[in-house]
Coordinates of C-alpha atoms in Angstrom, one line a residue:
M1 CA -81.1 -20.7 22.1
R2 CA -79.8 -20.4 25.7
A3 CA -78.9 -24.1 25.8
Q4 CA -77.0 -23.7 22.5
A5 CA -75.1 -20.7 23.9
Y6 CA -74.1 -22.7 27.0
L7 CA -73.0 -25.6 24.7
T8 CA -70.8 -23.3 22.6
L9 CA -69.2 -21.7 25.7
L10 CA -68.5 -25.2 27.1
I11 CA -66.8 -26.3 23.8
L12 CA -64.6 -23.1 23.9
L13 CA -63.6 -23.7 27.5
L14 CA -62.7 -27.3 26.8
A15 CA -60.7 -26.3 23.7
S16 CA -58.8 -23.7 25.7
C17 CA -58.0 -26.3 28.4
S18 CA -56.8 -28.7 25.7
E19 CA -54.5 -26.1 24.1
K20 CA -53.0 -25.5 27.5
E21 CA -52.5 -29.2 28.2
N22 CA -50.9 -29.7 24.7
K23 CA -48.6 -26.6 25.0
P24 CA -45.1 -28.0 25.3
E25 CA -43.4 -27.3 28.6
D26 CA -40.0 -25.6 28.7
P27 CA -37.5 -28.6 28.3
L28 CA -35.0 -26.8 30.5
K29 CA -37.2 -27.2 33.5
A30 CA -36.2 -30.8 33.8
Y31 CA -32.6 -29.9 34.7
A32 CA -31.6 -29.1 38.2
S33 CA -28.2 -27.4 37.5
S34 CA -26.4 -25.5 34.8
Y35 CA -24.1 -28.4 34.2
E36 CA -27.0 -30.7 33.7
I37 CA -28.2 -28.4 30.9
I38 CA -24.8 -28.5 29.3
Q39 CA -24.9 -32.2 29.5
G40 CA -28.4 -32.7 28.2
E41 CA -28.7 -29.9 25.7
I42 CA -25.1 -29.8 24.3
W43 CA -22.9 -32.8 25.1
D44 CA -25.8 -35.3 24.6
Q45 CA -27.2 -33.6 21.5
T46 CA -23.9 -32.7 19.7
C47 CA -20.8 -34.4 21.1
I48 CA -21.4 -37.9 22.4
S49 CA -21.8 -39.4 18.9
C50 CA -17.9 -39.1 18.8
H51 CA -16.9 -38.7 22.5
V52 CA -18.3 -42.0 23.7
S53 CA -16.4 -44.9 25.3
G54 CA -14.8 -47.2 22.7
S55 CA -14.8 -44.7 19.8
S56 CA -11.7 -43.8 17.9
F57 CA -12.4 -40.1 18.6
A58 CA -12.6 -40.7 22.3
R59 CA -9.3 -42.7 22.3
Q60 CA -7.6 -40.0 20.2
S61 CA -8.7 -37.1 22.4
D62 CA -8.9 -39.1 25.7
L63 CA -12.2 -37.4 26.3
I64 CA -15.6 -39.0 27.0
L65 CA -18.6 -36.8 27.4
T66 CA -21.3 -39.2 28.3
A67 CA -23.3 -38.2 31.5
D68 CA -21.7 -40.8 33.8
V69 CA -18.1 -39.5 33.4
S70 CA -18.1 -36.2 31.5
Y71 CA -17.6 -33.8 34.5
A72 CA -14.7 -35.8 35.9
Q73 CA -13.3 -36.1 32.4
L74 CA -13.3 -32.3 32.0
I75 CA -12.4 -30.6 35.2
N76 CA -8.7 -29.9 36.0
R77 CA -7.6 -32.5 33.5
P78 CA -4.7 -31.8 31.2
P79 CA -5.5 -32.2 27.5
K80 CA -4.0 -35.0 25.4
N81 CA -3.1 -32.6 22.7
T82 CA 0.7 -32.0 22.9
A83 CA 0.6 -28.3 21.8
A84 CA -2.1 -27.4 24.3
L85 CA -0.3 -29.3 27.0
E86 CA 2.9 -27.4 26.4
D87 CA 0.9 -24.2 26.5
G88 CA -0.2 -25.1 30.0
L89 CA -3.9 -25.5 29.2
M90 CA -6.4 -27.6 31.1
L91 CA -9.6 -29.0 29.5
V92 CA -11.6 -26.9 32.0
G93 CA -10.2 -25.4 35.2
D94 CA -12.2 -24.4 38.2
K95 CA -10.6 -21.0 38.9
G96 CA -13.3 -18.9 37.2
L97 CA -12.3 -16.2 34.8
E98 CA -8.7 -17.1 34.8
S99 CA -9.5 -20.7 33.7
L100 CA -11.5 -19.5 30.7
Y101 CA -8.5 -18.4 28.8
E102 CA -6.5 -21.4 29.9
S103 CA -9.2 -23.9 28.8
F104 CA -8.6 -26.2 25.8
L105 CA -12.3 -26.9 25.7
W106 CA -13.0 -23.2 25.2
E107 CA -10.4 -22.9 22.5
K108 CA -12.0 -25.8 20.7
I109 CA -15.6 -24.6 20.7
N110 CA -15.2 -20.8 20.5
A111 CA -16.2 -20.5 16.8
P112 CA -16.2 -16.7 16.7
D113 CA -12.5 -16.8 17.5
Q114 CA -11.8 -19.2 14.6
E115 CA -9.2 -17.0 12.8
H116 CA -7.1 -16.8 16.0
F117 CA -7.4 -20.5 16.6
Y118 CA -6.1 -21.6 13.2
A119 CA -3.6 -18.9 12.7
D120 CA -2.0 -18.9 16.1
H121 CA -2.5 -22.5 17.3
P122 CA -2.1 -24.8 14.3
G123 CA -1.1 -27.6 16.7
Y124 CA -4.5 -27.6 18.4
G125 CA -6.2 -29.6 15.7
S126 CA -9.7 -28.7 14.5
Q127 CA -12.5 -26.7 16.2
M128 CA -15.4 -28.7 17.3
P129 CA -17.9 -30.2 16.5
L130 CA -15.8 -31.8 13.9
G131 CA -17.3 -31.5 10.4
G132 CA -20.6 -30.1 11.7
D133 CA -22.1 -26.7 12.4
P134 CA -20.6 -24.8 15.3
L135 CA -22.5 -24.7 18.6
T136 CA -25.1 -21.9 18.7
N137 CA -24.0 -18.6 20.0
G138 CA -26.3 -19.1 23.0
Q139 CA -24.6 -22.5 23.8
I140 CA -21.1 -21.0 23.5
E141 CA -22.1 -18.1 25.7
F142 CA -23.7 -20.5 28.3
I143 CA -20.5 -22.5 28.5
R144 CA -18.4 -19.3 28.7
Q145 CA -20.4 -18.1 31.7
W146 CA -20.3 -21.5 33.3
I147 CA -16.4 -21.7 33.1
S148 CA -16.2 -18.1 34.3
A149 CA -18.4 -19.0 37.3
G150 CA -15.9 -21.7 38.4
A151 CA -17.4 -24.6 36.3
P152 CA -19.5 -26.0 39.1
Q153 CA -21.2 -29.4 38.8
K154 CA -24.1 -28.4 40.9
G155 CA -26.1 -25.1 41.2
D156 CA -28.2 -23.1 38.7
V157 CA -25.6 -20.4 38.1
I158 CA -26.3 -19.3 34.5
D159 CA -29.5 -17.5 33.2
R160 CA -31.2 -20.1 31.0
E161 CA -32.4 -17.3 28.7
V162 CA -28.9 -17.3 27.2
L163 CA -29.7 -20.5 25.3
K164 CA -32.5 -18.8 23.4
D165 CA -29.9 -17.3 21.0
T166 CA -29.9 -20.0 18.4
S167 CA -27.9 -18.1 15.8
R168 CA -24.5 -19.5 14.8
F169 CA -21.2 -18.0 13.8
E170 CA -20.6 -17.7 10.1
R171 CA -17.2 -16.9 8.9
V172 CA -17.2 -14.1 6.3
A173 CA -14.3 -12.6 4.4
F174 CA -13.2 -9.1 5.1
Q175 CA -15.7 -6.7 3.6
P176 CA -16.7 -3.0 4.1
L177 CA -19.1 -2.3 7.0
P178 CA -22.5 -0.9 6.0
L179 CA -22.9 2.7 6.7
P180 CA -24.6 3.2 10.1
E181 CA -28.1 4.6 10.1
Q182 CA -27.2 6.8 13.0
G183 CA -23.5 7.4 13.4
Y184 CA -20.2 7.8 11.5
Q185 CA -18.0 5.5 9.4
F186 CA -14.2 5.6 9.3
H187 CA -12.0 4.0 6.7
I188 CA -8.2 3.5 6.4
T189 CA -7.8 2.7 2.7
P190 CA -5.6 -0.2 1.6
F191 CA -1.9 0.2 2.5
E192 CA 1.2 -2.0 2.1
V193 CA 3.2 -3.6 4.9
R194 CA 6.6 -4.7 3.6
P195 CA 7.8 -8.3 4.2
N196 CA 9.2 -9.1 7.6
S197 CA 8.4 -5.7 9.0
E198 CA 5.7 -3.8 10.8
R199 CA 3.9 -0.6 10.1
E200 CA 2.0 1.6 12.4
L201 CA 0.2 4.7 11.1
F202 CA -2.4 7.4 11.9
K203 CA -5.1 9.1 9.9
Y204 CA -7.1 12.0 11.2
Q205 CA -10.8 12.4 10.2
P206 CA -12.9 15.3 11.5
L207 CA -16.5 14.7 12.4
N208 CA -17.8 18.1 11.4
N209 CA -20.3 17.9 14.3
T210 CA -21.7 21.2 15.3
E211 CA -23.4 19.7 18.4
P212 CA -22.1 17.1 20.9
L213 CA -22.4 13.5 20.0
Y214 CA -23.3 10.5 22.2
I215 CA -21.6 7.2 21.3
S216 CA -23.6 4.1 22.2
G217 CA -21.4 1.5 20.5
F218 CA -18.8 0.7 17.9
E219 CA -17.9 -1.9 15.2
I220 CA -14.5 -2.6 13.7
T221 CA -13.3 -4.9 11.0
M222 CA -9.7 -5.3 9.8
K223 CA -7.9 -7.3 7.2
S224 CA -5.9 -10.2 8.6
G225 CA -2.5 -9.5 10.1
S226 CA -3.4 -6.5 12.2
H227 CA -1.9 -6.1 15.7
H228 CA -4.5 -3.5 16.7
F229 CA -6.8 -0.6 15.7
I230 CA -7.6 2.3 18.0
L231 CA -9.7 5.4 17.7
Y232 CA -8.3 8.4 19.6
N233 CA -9.6 11.9 20.0
F234 CA -7.9 15.1 21.3
P235 CA -8.7 17.2 24.4
E236 CA -11.4 19.7 24.0
T237 CA -8.9 22.4 24.8
F238 CA -6.5 21.3 22.0
A239 CA -5.8 24.1 19.6
P240 CA -7.5 23.5 16.2
S241 CA -4.4 24.8 14.5
L242 CA -2.3 22.0 16.0
L243 CA -4.6 19.2 14.8
P244 CA -3.1 16.7 12.2
N245 CA -3.8 17.3 8.5
E246 CA -7.1 15.7 7.5
N247 CA -7.1 12.2 5.8
L248 CA -3.2 12.2 5.5
I249 CA -1.4 8.9 6.4
R250 CA 1.2 9.6 9.1
D251 CA 3.6 6.8 9.8
V252 CA 5.0 6.2 13.3
Y253 CA 8.4 5.2 11.9
D254 CA 10.0 5.6 8.4
A255 CA 11.3 3.0 6.0
S256 CA 14.6 2.9 8.0
G257 CA 12.9 2.2 11.2
N258 CA 13.4 5.7 12.7
Y259 CA 10.6 7.4 14.6
V260 CA 8.7 10.2 12.8
F261 CA 8.7 12.9 15.5
T262 CA 5.9 14.9 14.0
T263 CA 3.7 11.8 14.5
L264 CA 4.9 11.3 18.0
Y265 CA 4.0 14.9 18.9
H266 CA 0.3 14.2 18.4
M267 CA 0.4 10.9 20.2
Q268 CA 1.2 12.6 23.5
F269 CA -2.3 14.3 23.4
H270 CA -4.3 11.2 22.4
Q271 CA -7.4 10.2 24.4
F272 CA -8.5 6.6 23.9
V273 CA -12.1 6.1 22.6
A274 CA -12.4 2.6 21.2
G275 CA -10.3 -0.2 19.8
T276 CA -9.7 -3.9 19.3
Q277 CA -7.0 -6.5 18.6
V278 CA -9.4 -9.1 17.0
P279 CA -10.3 -8.9 13.3
K280 CA -13.9 -8.1 13.8
V281 CA -15.8 -6.8 16.8
R282 CA -19.2 -5.2 17.6
Y283 CA -19.6 -3.6 21.1
N284 CA -22.6 -2.0 22.6
Y285 CA -22.5 0.2 25.7
P286 CA -25.0 -0.7 28.5
E287 CA -28.5 0.7 28.0
G288 CA -28.6 4.3 28.9
V289 CA -24.8 4.8 28.8
A290 CA -23.0 6.8 26.1
L291 CA -19.7 8.5 25.6
K292 CA -20.1 12.2 25.0
V293 CA -18.0 13.7 22.2
P294 CA -17.8 17.5 22.1
A295 CA -18.8 19.6 19.1
N296 CA -16.2 20.1 16.4
S297 CA -14.3 16.9 17.2
G298 CA -12.4 14.4 15.1
F299 CA -10.9 11.0 15.5
D300 CA -7.3 9.9 14.9
M301 CA -7.3 6.4 13.5
N302 CA -4.4 4.2 14.6
S303 CA -3.7 1.0 12.7
H304 CA -0.7 -1.3 13.5
Y305 CA 0.2 -4.3 11.3
A306 CA 3.1 -6.8 11.9
N307 CA 4.1 -8.8 8.8
R308 CA 6.1 -11.9 9.7
T309 CA 6.0 -13.3 6.2
D310 CA 8.2 -13.0 3.1
E311 CA 5.5 -11.3 1.0
T312 CA 4.0 -7.9 1.1
M313 CA 0.8 -7.7 3.2
E314 CA -2.1 -5.3 2.6
G315 CA -3.8 -3.7 5.5
E316 CA -7.3 -2.0 5.6
V317 CA -9.7 -1.1 8.3
Y318 CA -13.4 0.0 8.6
A319 CA -14.8 1.4 11.8
N320 CA -18.3 2.5 12.6
I321 CA -19.4 4.5 15.7
Y322 CA -23.1 4.3 16.6
T323 CA -24.7 7.3 18.2
T324 CA -27.9 7.9 20.2
S325 CA -29.8 11.0 21.2
A326 CA -29.1 12.9 24.4
S327 CA -32.6 12.1 25.7
E328 CA -31.7 8.4 25.8
V329 CA -28.6 8.9 27.9
T330 CA -28.8 8.5 31.7
H331 CA -25.0 8.0 32.4
I332 CA -22.1 9.6 30.6
A333 CA -19.3 7.1 29.9
Q334 CA -15.7 8.0 30.9
I335 CA -12.6 6.4 29.4
L336 CA -10.4 4.2 31.5
N337 CA -6.7 4.3 30.4
L338 CA -4.3 2.9 33.0
N339 CA -0.8 3.0 31.3
N340 CA 2.2 1.8 33.2
D341 CA 5.2 2.9 31.1
N342 CA 7.8 2.6 33.9
F343 CA 9.0 -1.0 34.1
Y344 CA 12.2 -3.0 33.3
L345 CA 12.4 -6.5 32.0
P346 CA 15.9 -8.1 32.4
A347 CA 17.2 -10.2 29.5
G348 CA 16.6 -14.0 29.7
K349 CA 14.2 -13.8 32.7
V350 CA 10.5 -14.1 33.5
T351 CA 9.4 -10.9 35.3
T352 CA 6.0 -10.0 36.9
I353 CA 5.1 -6.4 37.2
Q354 CA 2.4 -5.1 39.5
K355 CA 0.9 -1.6 39.7
T356 CA -2.2 -0.4 41.7
Y357 CA -4.5 2.4 40.7
T358 CA -6.8 3.9 43.3
F359 CA -9.8 5.9 42.4
D360 CA -11.0 9.1 44.2
K361 CA -14.7 8.7 43.1
D362 CA -17.2 5.8 42.9
R363 CA -16.9 4.1 39.5
H364 CA -19.1 1.7 37.6
I365 CA -16.7 -0.1 35.2
F366 CA -18.4 -1.8 32.2
Q367 CA -15.5 -2.5 29.9
L368 CA -11.9 -3.8 30.3
W369 CA -9.3 -4.6 27.7
S370 CA -5.6 -5.2 28.2
H371 CA -2.8 -4.3 25.8
A372 CA 0.7 -5.7 25.7
H373 CA 3.2 -7.1 23.3
E374 CA 4.7 -10.5 22.4
H375 CA 6.7 -11.1 25.6
N376 CA 3.6 -10.9 27.7
T377 CA 2.3 -14.3 29.0
S378 CA -0.5 -13.2 31.3
F379 CA -2.3 -10.0 32.2
K380 CA -4.4 -10.1 35.3
V381 CA -6.6 -7.4 37.0
F382 CA -7.7 -7.6 40.6
I383 CA -9.9 -5.4 42.8
S384 CA -7.8 -3.4 45.2
G385 CA -9.4 -2.5 48.6
G386 CA -12.9 -3.0 50.0
E387 CA -14.8 -6.2 50.7
R388 CA -13.8 -7.7 47.3
H389 CA -10.1 -7.0 47.7
G390 CA -8.0 -9.5 45.7
E391 CA -10.8 -10.7 43.4
L392 CA -9.7 -11.4 39.9
V393 CA -11.9 -9.5 37.4
Y394 CA -10.0 -9.7 34.2
F395 CA -7.5 -12.2 32.7
S396 CA -5.8 -12.7 29.4
N397 CA -3.0 -15.0 28.3
D398 CA -3.1 -14.1 24.7
W399 CA -1.3 -10.8 24.0
E400 CA -2.4 -10.8 20.3
H401 CA -6.1 -11.2 20.9
P402 CA -6.9 -10.1 24.5
P403 CA -10.7 -10.2 25.2
I404 CA -12.8 -7.0 25.4
L405 CA -14.7 -7.8 28.6
Q406 CA -18.2 -6.4 28.9
L407 CA -19.2 -6.3 32.5
D408 CA -23.0 -6.5 32.9
P409 CA -23.9 -5.5 35.5
P410 CA -20.9 -3.1 35.8
L411 CA -18.2 -3.6 38.4
G412 CA -18.9 -1.1 41.2
L413 CA -15.9 0.3 43.0
K414 CA -16.2 2.9 45.8
A415 CA -13.9 5.9 46.3
G416 CA -10.6 4.7 47.8
E417 CA -10.9 1.3 46.0
G418 CA -9.2 0.6 42.7
L419 CA -7.6 -2.0 40.4
M420 CA -4.3 -3.8 40.7
L421 CA -2.7 -4.8 37.4
E422 CA -0.3 -7.8 37.3
A423 CA 1.5 -8.6 34.0
T424 CA 4.0 -11.3 33.5
Y425 CA 6.6 -11.2 30.8
N426 CA 9.0 -13.8 29.4
N427 CA 12.0 -11.9 28.0
W428 CA 13.7 -14.7 26.1
E429 CA 15.9 -12.2 24.3
D430 CA 19.5 -11.2 25.0
R431 CA 18.6 -7.6 25.6
D432 CA 16.7 -5.8 28.3
L433 CA 13.2 -4.5 27.5
A434 CA 11.2 -1.6 28.6
F435 CA 8.1 0.4 27.5
G436 CA 8.1 1.1 23.7
L437 CA 5.9 1.5 20.7
R438 CA 7.1 -1.4 18.5
S439 CA 5.8 -4.9 19.0
T440 CA 9.3 -6.0 19.9
D441 CA 9.2 -3.6 22.8
E442 CA 6.7 -4.0 25.6
M443 CA 3.6 -2.3 27.0
M444 CA 1.3 -2.6 30.1
I445 CA -2.0 -0.9 29.5
L446 CA -5.5 -1.4 30.7
F447 CA -8.2 0.3 28.6
G448 CA -11.8 0.4 29.4
A449 CA -14.9 2.5 30.2
Y450 CA -16.9 3.4 33.2
Y451 CA -19.5 5.9 34.5
E452 CA -19.5 7.8 37.9

């Protein structure tokens, strides 16, 4: 019996060793750098069937992605596409974050931004891979981080765990958001936007919360054609008797284009909470961080549509805020709203405006989002002061769809340091421009969020 027991134990040990020997190793271990991973796991698997020397696709795009030449083919090369070339894009630049939004490669593979790609850049051709499934969300994120890191050929600069997200973007038509299990939903019901006009409106919805709320994230979806959607609240000291009427549509300007001053009155007290300029967004605050909303609050919903067509457009918006319990919160989020409304743009000139904001307390910034109008060609944000003075931390060259940047880990700034905003405008018109609410006026705003 004892011999049989030893034999059984030996068989189990051998089987265990065999299982360990047969267990597949992580295929990414074979790669020495982040770019080798992009080559082996993305270009080689998905792209070189077309982008190979001698193929018609390679000749048409002037881009070969085989391992012997791909890096040199991509870095700091202008695209062959005429529209992208006229827009000043490179295939991939090496300037970090600034290069991301000036990258033709990024435009071509960024499937979640598909609506913007086809609506605003019809001359850019088709998104890639042509005729196939988009890259996985993990692959897109890996490439995004690689470009943002300066697109190095050597060095392991991106966390390989990113590639484990194998989900893919699926385009869906506008549809209502499901009600949040823990949170609130807001809805601006369908409204008309007349041909060749724009419409901006507000709708106030009380929360009826008897206790403070803690917002941990938000989700917004809008019908096509929207310029932006923003949730505002009012200061805790704002008199309840002065709040807007509940669920009443309040236009910013009337049918003749004149401002509605009763609407403007409430706008001067607004406090930014959340917003977007892309048709659909889901944003989560960092773990343990939440925005505190006082008891008995409400949100003023702001929707802005610009209709450049000859037909009536219909607007509609759904927005969810997701809440968490106070016991889960370690940091209270604060809203960043840096609004420069004092600038002048001469007619027929390109003008760059700079303004620096210095903070009197330490800040940990985890969200940045620029807002400007159609004359804006670039919006940059630099660190001001300290050891990282002059470092670019945000860039957008797309006024219609500026990125909502999530900084993880947050950007830490000490008291006495701050942010310098630099916005460039091309005023091609025969009139001077200044700050204004219409999309034909201009703005220079940096929204965001932080904790102290």
